[in-house]
mmCIF file of C-alpha atoms and ligand atoms in Angstrom:
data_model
loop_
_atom_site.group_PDB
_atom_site.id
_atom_site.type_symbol
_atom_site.label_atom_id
_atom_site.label_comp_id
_atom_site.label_asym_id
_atom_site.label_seq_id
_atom_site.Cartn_x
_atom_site.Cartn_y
_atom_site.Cartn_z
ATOM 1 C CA UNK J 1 -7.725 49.417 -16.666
ATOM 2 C CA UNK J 2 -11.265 48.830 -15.491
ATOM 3 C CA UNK J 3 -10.904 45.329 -14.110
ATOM 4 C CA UNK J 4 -7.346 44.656 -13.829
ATOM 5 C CA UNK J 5 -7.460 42.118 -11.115
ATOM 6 C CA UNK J 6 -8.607 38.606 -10.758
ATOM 7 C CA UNK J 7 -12.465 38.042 -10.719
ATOM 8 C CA UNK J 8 -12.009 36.892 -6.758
ATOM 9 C CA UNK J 9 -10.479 40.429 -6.291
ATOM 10 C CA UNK J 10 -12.483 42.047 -8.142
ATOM 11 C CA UNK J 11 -15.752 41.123 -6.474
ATOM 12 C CA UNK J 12 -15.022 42.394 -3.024
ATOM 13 C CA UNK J 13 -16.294 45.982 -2.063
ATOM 14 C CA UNK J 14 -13.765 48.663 -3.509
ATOM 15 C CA UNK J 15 -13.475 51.857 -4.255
ATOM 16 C CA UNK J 16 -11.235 54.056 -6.472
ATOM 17 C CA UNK J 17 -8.874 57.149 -6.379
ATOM 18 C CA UNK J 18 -8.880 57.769 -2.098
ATOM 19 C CA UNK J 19 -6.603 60.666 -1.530
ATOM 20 C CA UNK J 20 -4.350 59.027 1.137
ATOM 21 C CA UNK J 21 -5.015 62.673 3.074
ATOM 22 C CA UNK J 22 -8.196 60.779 3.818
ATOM 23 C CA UNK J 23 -7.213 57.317 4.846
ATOM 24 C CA UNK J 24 -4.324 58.523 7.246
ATOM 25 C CA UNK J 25 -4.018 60.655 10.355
ATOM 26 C CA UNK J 26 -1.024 62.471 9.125
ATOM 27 C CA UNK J 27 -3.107 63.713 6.260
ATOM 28 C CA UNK J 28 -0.645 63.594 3.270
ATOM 29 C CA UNK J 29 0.430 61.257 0.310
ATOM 30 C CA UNK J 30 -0.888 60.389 -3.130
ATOM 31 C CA UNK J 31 -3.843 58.518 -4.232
ATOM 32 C CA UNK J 32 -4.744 55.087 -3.526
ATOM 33 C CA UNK J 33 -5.720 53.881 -6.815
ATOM 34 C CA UNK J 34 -7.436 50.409 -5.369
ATOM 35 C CA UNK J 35 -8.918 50.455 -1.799
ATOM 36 C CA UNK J 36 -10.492 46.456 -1.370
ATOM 37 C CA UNK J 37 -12.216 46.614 1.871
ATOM 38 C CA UNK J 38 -14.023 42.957 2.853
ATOM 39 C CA UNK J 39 -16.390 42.995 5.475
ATOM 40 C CA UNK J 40 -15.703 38.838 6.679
ATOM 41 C CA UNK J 41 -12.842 36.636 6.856
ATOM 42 C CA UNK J 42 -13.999 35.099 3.747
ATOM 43 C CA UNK J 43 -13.416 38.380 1.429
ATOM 44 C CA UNK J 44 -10.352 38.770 3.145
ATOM 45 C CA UNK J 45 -9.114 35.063 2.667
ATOM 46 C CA UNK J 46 -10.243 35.309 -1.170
ATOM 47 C CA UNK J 47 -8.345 38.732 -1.406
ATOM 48 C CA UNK J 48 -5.000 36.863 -0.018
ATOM 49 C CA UNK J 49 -5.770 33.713 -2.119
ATOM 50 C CA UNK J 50 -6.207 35.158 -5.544
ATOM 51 C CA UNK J 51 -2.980 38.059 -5.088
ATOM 52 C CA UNK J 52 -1.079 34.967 -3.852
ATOM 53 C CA UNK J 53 -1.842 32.417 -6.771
ATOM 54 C CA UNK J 54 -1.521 35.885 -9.431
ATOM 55 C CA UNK J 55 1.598 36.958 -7.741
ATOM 56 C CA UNK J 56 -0.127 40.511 -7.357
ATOM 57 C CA UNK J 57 1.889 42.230 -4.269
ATOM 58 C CA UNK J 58 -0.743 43.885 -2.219
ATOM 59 C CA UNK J 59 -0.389 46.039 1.098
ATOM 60 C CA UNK J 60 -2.700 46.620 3.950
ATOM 61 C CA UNK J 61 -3.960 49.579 6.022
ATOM 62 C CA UNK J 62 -5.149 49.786 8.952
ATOM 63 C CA UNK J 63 -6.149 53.156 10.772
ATOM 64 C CA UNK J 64 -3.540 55.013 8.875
ATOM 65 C CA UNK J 65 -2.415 56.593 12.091
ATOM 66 C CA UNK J 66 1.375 55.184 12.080
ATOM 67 C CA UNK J 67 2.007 55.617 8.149
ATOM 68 C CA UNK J 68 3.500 58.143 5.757
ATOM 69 C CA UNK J 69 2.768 57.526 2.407
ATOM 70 C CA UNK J 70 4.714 59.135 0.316
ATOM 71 C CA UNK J 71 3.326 59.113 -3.369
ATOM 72 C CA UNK J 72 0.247 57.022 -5.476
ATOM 73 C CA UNK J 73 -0.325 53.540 -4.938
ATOM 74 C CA UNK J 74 -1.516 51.186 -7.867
ATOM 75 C CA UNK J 75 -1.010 48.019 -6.378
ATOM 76 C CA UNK J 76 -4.098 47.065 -4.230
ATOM 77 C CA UNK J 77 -4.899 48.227 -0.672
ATOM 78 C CA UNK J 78 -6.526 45.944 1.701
ATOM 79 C CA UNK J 79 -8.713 47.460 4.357
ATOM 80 C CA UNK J 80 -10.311 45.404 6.236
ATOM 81 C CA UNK J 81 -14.155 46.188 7.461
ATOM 82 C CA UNK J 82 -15.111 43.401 9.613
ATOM 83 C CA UNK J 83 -18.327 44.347 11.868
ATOM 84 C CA UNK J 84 -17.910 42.081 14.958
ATOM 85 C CA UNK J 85 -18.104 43.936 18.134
ATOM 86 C CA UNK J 86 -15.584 42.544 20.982
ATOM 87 C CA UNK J 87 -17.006 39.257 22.836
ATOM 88 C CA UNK J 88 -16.185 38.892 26.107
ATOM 89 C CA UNK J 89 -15.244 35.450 27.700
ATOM 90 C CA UNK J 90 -14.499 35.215 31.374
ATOM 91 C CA UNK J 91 -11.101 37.535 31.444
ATOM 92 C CA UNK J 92 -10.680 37.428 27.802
ATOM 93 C CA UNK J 93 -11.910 39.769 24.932
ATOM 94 C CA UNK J 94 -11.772 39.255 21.739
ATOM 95 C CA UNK J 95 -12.138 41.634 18.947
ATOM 96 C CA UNK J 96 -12.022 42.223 14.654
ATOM 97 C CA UNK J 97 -8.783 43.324 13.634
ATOM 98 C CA UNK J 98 -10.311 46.084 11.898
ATOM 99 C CA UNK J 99 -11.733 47.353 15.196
ATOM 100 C CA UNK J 100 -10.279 50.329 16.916
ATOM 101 C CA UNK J 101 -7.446 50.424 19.313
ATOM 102 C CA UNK J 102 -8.771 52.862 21.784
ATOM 103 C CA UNK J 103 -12.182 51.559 21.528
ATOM 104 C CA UNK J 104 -11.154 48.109 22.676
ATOM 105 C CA UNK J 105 -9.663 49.634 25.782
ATOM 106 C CA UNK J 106 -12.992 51.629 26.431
ATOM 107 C CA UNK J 107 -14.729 48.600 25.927
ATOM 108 C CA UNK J 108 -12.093 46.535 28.334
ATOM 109 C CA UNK J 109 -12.031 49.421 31.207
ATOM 110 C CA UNK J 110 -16.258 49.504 31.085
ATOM 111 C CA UNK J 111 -16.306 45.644 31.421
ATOM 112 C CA UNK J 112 -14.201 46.431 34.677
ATOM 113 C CA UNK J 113 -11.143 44.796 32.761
ATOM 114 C CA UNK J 114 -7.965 45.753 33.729
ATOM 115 C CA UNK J 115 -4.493 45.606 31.018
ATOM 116 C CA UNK J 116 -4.976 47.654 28.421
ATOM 117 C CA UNK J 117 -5.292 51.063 29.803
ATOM 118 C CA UNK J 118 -1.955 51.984 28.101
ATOM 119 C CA UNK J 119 -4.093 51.688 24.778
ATOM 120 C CA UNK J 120 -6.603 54.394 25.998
ATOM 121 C CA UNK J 121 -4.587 56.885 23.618
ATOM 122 C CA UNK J 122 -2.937 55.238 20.739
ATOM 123 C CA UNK J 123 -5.593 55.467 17.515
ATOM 124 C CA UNK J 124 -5.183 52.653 14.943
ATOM 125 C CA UNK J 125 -6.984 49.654 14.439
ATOM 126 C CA UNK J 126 -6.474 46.113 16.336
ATOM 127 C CA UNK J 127 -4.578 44.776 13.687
ATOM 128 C CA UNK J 128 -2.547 47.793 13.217
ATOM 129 C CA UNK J 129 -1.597 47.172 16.771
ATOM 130 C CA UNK J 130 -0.644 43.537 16.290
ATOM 131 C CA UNK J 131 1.548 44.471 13.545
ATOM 132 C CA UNK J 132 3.352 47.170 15.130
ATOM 133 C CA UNK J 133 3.074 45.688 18.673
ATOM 134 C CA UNK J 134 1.940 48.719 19.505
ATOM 135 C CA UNK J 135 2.920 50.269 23.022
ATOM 136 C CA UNK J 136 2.846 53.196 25.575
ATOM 137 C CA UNK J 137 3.405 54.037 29.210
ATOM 138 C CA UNK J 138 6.185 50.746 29.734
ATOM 139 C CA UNK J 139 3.079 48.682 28.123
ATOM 140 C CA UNK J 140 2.374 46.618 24.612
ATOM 141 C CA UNK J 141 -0.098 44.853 23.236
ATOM 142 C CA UNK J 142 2.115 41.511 23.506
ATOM 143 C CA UNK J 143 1.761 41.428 27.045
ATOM 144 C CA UNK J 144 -1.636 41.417 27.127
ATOM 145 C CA UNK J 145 -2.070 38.708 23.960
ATOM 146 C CA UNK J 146 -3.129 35.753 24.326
ATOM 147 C CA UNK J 147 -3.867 34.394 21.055
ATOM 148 C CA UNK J 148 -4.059 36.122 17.256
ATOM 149 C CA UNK J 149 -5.279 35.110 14.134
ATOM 150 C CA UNK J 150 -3.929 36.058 10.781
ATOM 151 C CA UNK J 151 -3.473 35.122 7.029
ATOM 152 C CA UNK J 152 -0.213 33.851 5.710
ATOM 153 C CA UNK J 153 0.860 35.621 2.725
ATOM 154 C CA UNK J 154 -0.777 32.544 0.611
ATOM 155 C CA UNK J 155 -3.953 33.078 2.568
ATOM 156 C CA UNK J 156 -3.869 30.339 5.163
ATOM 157 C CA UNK J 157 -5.503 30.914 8.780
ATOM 158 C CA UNK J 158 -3.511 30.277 11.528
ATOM 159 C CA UNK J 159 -4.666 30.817 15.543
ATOM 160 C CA UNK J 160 -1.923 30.773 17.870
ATOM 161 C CA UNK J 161 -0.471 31.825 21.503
ATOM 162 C CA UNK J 162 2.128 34.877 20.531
ATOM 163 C CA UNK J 163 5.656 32.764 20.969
ATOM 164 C CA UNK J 164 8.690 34.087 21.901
ATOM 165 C CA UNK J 165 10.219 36.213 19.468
ATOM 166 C CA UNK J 166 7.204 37.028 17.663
ATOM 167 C CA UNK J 167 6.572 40.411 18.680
ATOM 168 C CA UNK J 168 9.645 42.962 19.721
ATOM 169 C CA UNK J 169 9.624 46.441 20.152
ATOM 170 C CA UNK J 170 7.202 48.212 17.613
ATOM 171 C CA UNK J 171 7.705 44.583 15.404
ATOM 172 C CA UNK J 172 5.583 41.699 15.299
ATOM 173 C CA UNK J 173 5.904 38.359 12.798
ATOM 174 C CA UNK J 174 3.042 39.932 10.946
ATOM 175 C CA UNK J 175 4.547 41.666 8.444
ATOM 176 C CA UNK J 176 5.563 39.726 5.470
ATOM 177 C CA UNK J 177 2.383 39.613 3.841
ATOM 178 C CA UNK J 178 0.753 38.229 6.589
ATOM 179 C CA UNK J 179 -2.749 39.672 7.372
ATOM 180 C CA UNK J 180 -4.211 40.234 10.925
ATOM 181 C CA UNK J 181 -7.958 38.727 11.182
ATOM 182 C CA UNK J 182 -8.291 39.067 15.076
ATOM 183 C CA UNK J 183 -7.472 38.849 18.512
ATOM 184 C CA UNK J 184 -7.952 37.458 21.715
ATOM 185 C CA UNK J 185 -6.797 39.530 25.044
ATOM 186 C CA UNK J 186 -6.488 38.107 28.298
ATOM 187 C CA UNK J 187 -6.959 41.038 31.117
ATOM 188 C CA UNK J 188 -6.845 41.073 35.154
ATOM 189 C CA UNK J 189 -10.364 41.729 37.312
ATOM 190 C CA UNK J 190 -10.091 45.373 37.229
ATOM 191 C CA UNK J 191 -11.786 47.937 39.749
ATOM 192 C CA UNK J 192 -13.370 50.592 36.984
ATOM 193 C CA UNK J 193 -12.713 53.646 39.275
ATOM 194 C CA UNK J 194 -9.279 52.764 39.546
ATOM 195 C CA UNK J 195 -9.179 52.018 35.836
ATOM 196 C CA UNK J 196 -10.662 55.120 34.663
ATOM 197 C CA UNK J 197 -8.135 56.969 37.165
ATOM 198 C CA UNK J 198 -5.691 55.588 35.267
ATOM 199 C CA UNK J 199 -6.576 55.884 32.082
ATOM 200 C CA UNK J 200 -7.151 59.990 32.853
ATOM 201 C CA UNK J 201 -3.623 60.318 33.939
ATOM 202 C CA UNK J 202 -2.091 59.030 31.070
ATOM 203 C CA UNK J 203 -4.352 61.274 28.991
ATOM 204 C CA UNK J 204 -2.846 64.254 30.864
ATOM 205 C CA UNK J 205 0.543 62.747 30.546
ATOM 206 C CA UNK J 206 -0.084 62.867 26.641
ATOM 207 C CA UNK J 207 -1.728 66.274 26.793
ATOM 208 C CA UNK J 208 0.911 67.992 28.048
ATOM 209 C CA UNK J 209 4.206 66.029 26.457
ATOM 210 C CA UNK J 210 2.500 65.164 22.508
ATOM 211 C CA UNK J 211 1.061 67.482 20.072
ATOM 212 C CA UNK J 212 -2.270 65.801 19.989
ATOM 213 C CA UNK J 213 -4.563 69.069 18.056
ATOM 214 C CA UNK J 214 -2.144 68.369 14.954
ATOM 215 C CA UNK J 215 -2.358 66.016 12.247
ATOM 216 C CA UNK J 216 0.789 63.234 13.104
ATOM 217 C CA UNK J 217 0.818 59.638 12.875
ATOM 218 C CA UNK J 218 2.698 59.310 16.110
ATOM 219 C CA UNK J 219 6.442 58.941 17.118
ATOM 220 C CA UNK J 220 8.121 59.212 13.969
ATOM 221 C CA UNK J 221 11.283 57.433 14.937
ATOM 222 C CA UNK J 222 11.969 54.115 17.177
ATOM 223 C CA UNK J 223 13.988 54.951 20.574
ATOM 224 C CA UNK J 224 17.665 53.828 20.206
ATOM 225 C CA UNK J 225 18.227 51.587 22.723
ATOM 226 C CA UNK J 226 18.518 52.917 26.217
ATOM 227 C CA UNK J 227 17.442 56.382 24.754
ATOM 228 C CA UNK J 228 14.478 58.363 23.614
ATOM 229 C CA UNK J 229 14.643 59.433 20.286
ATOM 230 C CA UNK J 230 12.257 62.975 21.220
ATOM 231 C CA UNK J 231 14.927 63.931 23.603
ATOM 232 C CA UNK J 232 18.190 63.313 21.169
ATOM 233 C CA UNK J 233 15.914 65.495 18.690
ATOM 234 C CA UNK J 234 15.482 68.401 21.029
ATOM 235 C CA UNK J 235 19.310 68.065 22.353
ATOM 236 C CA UNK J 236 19.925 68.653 18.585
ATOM 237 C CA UNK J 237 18.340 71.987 18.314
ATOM 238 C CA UNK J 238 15.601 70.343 16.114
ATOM 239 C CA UNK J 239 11.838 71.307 17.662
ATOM 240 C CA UNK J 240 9.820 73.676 15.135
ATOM 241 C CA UNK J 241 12.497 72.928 12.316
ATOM 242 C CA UNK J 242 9.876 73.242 9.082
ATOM 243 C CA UNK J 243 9.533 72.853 5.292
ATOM 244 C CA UNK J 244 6.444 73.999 4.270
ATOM 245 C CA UNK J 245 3.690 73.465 6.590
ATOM 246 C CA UNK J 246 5.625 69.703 7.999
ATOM 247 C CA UNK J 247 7.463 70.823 11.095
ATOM 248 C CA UNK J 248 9.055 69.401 13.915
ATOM 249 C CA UNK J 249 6.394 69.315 16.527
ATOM 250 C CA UNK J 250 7.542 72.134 19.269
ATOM 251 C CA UNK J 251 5.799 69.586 21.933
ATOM 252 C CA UNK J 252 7.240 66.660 21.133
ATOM 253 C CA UNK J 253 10.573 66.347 19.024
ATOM 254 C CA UNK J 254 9.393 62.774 18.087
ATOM 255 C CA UNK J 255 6.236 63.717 16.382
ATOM 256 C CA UNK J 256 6.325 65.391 13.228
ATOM 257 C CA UNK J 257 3.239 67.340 12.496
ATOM 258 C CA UNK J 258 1.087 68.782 9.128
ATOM 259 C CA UNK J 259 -0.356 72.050 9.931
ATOM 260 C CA UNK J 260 -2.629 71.733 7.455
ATOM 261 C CA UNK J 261 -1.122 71.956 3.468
ATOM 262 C CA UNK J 262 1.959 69.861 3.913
ATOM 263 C CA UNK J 263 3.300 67.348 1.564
ATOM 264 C CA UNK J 264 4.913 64.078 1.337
ATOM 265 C CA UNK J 265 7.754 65.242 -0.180
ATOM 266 C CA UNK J 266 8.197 67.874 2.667
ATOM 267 C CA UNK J 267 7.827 65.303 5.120
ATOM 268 C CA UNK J 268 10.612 62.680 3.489
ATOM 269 C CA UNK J 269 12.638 66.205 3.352
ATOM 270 C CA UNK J 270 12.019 66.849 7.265
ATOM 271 C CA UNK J 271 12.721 63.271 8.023
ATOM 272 C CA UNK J 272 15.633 62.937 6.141
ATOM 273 C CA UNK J 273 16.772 66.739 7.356
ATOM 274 C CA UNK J 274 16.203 65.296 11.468
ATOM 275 C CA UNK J 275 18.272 61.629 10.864
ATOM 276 C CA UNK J 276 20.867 64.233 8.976
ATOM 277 C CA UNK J 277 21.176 66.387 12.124
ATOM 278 C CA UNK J 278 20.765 63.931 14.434
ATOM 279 C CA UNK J 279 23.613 62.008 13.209
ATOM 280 C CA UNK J 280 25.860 64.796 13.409
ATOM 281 C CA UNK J 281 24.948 65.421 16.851
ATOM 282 C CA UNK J 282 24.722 62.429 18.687
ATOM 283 C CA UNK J 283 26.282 60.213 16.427
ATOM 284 C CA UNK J 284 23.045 57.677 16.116
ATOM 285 C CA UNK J 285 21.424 57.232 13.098
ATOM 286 C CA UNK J 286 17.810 57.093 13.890
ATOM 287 C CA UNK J 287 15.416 54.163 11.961
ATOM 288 C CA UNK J 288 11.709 54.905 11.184
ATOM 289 C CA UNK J 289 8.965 53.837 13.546
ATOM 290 C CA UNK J 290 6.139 54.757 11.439
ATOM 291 C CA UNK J 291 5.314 52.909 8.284
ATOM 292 C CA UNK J 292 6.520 54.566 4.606
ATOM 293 C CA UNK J 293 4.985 53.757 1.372
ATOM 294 C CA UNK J 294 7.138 55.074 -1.159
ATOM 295 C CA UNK J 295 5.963 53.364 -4.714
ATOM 296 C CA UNK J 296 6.257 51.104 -6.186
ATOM 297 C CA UNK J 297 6.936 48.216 -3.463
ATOM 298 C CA UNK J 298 6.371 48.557 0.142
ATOM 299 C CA UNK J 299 9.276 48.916 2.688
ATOM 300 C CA UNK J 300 9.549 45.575 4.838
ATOM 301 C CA UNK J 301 10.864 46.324 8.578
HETATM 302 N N1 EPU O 1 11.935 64.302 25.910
HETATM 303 C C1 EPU O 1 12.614 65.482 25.706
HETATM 304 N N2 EPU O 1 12.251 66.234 24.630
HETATM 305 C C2 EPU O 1 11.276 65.868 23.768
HETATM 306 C C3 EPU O 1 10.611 64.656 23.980
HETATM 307 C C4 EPU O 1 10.964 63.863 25.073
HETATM 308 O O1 EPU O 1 13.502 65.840 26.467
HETATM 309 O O2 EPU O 1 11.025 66.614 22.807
HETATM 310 C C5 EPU O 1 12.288 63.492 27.098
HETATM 311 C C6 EPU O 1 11.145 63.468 28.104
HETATM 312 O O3 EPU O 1 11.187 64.568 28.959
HETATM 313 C C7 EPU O 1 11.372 62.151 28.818
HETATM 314 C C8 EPU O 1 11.989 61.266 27.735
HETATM 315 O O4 EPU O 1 12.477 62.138 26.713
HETATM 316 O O5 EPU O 1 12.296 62.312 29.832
HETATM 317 C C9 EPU O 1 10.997 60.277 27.143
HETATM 318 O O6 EPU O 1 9.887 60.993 26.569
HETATM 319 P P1 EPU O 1 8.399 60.413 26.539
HETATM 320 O O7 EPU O 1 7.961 60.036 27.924
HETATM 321 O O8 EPU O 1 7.559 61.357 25.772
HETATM 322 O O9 EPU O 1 8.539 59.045 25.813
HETATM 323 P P2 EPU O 1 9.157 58.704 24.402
HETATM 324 O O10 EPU O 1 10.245 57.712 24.613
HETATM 325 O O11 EPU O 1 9.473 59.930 23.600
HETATM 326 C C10 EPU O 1 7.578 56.654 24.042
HETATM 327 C C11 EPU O 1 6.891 56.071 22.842
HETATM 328 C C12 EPU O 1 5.566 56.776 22.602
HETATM 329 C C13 EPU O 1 4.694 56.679 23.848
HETATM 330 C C14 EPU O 1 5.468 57.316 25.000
HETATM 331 C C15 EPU O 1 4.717 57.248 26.328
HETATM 332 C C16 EPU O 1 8.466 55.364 21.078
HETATM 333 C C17 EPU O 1 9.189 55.761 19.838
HETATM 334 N N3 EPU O 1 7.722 56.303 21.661
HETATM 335 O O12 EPU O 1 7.910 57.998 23.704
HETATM 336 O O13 EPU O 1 4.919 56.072 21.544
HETATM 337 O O14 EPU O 1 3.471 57.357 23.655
HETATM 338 O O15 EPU O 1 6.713 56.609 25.179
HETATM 339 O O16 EPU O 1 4.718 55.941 26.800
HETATM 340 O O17 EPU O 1 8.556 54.205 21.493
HETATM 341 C C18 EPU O 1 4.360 55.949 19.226
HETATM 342 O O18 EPU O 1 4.640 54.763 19.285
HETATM 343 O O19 EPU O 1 3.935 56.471 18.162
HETATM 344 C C19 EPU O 1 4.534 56.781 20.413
HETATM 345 C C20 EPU O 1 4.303 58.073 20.405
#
């Protein structure tokens, strides 16, 4: 099994055997067998082109910080490891997918940019953010986007305006083997002082209501509509329910944390134990936010 992809594959930087523990901020799961991570467009358009013509399924990865993975994973994992640094055009910014979430908003409040100040605490890559439409504080990334660029699933680039419909709540069109490549943002004149102002008071906000010294990958669970999933865990008796060292985080019924030797399979447990209860409570059954690997095949939202 030493070169069990297609030469195109093949040829792009990779390593073997990453304990997922390292490539996610939750900090559990199995191995990934096959990490592929191209540093230009190019690697990451032969990567799509050669899985799509061998009919290899693939998945990608971005910061790890919104994904459980719950066992090994043999098929390949695309990372991408573009090294562009944001360019800014008038109002606009654009930016690698690969490059971080919060560092974009640093890099957006310094410029004296205002819009994406709700960013200034959720970790995860650019593209990570596309695909989840990624949000905080009444904010998302959608409202901010003004154009993306991505992969179809056969490797195709496509720029665009986002269109209706194309990103909802914590979904986006780019799922479906689609891969993010980039973005363009499109922010307001911005007084810094105010921004930074901002910025610290939704740091506090976080400080005090999320568990943010643990390892988590964020809210666990999407908000029902017209509720907050935290709350309907903590109405339900739930906060500092454990197996093993995976408990519901005391702070924050929403985030599940890993105090330091917890496993997947004591996370699914804890999931599955909090949609169990939660059900019986409140009579909602509550749907995943964050990603979950389980092998062999990806879940599609
Ligand atoms: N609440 C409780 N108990 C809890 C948690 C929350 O009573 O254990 C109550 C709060 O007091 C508040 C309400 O529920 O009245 C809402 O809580 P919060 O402001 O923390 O917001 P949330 O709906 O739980 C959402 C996003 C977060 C985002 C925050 C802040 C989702 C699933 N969650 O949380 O996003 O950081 O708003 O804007 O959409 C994430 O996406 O990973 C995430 C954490």
């Amino acid at each position: 099994m030493s070169r069990p992809f297609p030469d195109p594959i093949m040829a792009i930087p990779h390593r073997r055997d990453v304990p997922f523990a390292r490539l996610t901020t939750l900090g559990v799961g199995g191995c990934c067998r096959w990490l592929f991570e191209p540093v230009s467009e190019g690697q990451v358009q032969a990567f799509v082109r050669a899985c799509a013509s061998a009919g290899l399924p693939w998945r990608t990865l971005g910061g790890g910080s919104n994904l459980v993975v719950l066992g090994d994973v043999d098929t390949p994992v695309l990372r991408l490891r573009l090294p562009q640094e944001p360019r800014r055009n008038g109002l606009e910014l654009s930016a690698p997918a690969s490059y971080g979430h919060m560092r974009l908003s640093a890099a957006a409040a310094e410029l004296g940019l205002a819009g994406l100040e709700y960013a200034s605490g959720i970790p995860g890559t650019v593209g990570g953010a596309m695909h989840m439409n990624a949000g905080a504080h009444g904010r998302e990334l959608v409202d901010v986007l003004a154009r993306y660029r991505f992969l179809s699933a056969a490797g195709e680039l496509v720029e665009k305006a986002p269109e209706p419909g194309e990103f909802r709540y914590r979904w986006s069109v780019l799922g479906q083997g689609r891969v993010a490549l980039g973005l363009t943002v499109r922010l307001a004149e911005g007084d810094p002082e105010r921004i930074r102002a901002q910025v610290a008071e939704y740091r506090v906000r976080r400080g005090t209501s999320q568990p943010l010294g643990k390892r988590n990958a964020g809210c666990i669970f999407k908000n029902p509509p017209g509720q907050s999933a935290g709350r309907l865990i903590d109405q339900a008796g739930l906060k500092g329910l454990r197996v093993g060292d995976a408990e519901v985080s005391p702070a924050h019924g929403n985030f599940l944390v890993n105090h330091g030797q917890a496993t997947a399979a004591q996370f699914a447990e804890l999931m599955a134990a909090v949609q169990a209860r939660v059900l019986a409570v409140h009579g909602i059954a509550l749907e995943p936010e964050v990603e979950i690997w389980a092998a062999p095949e990806p879940i599609v939202r």
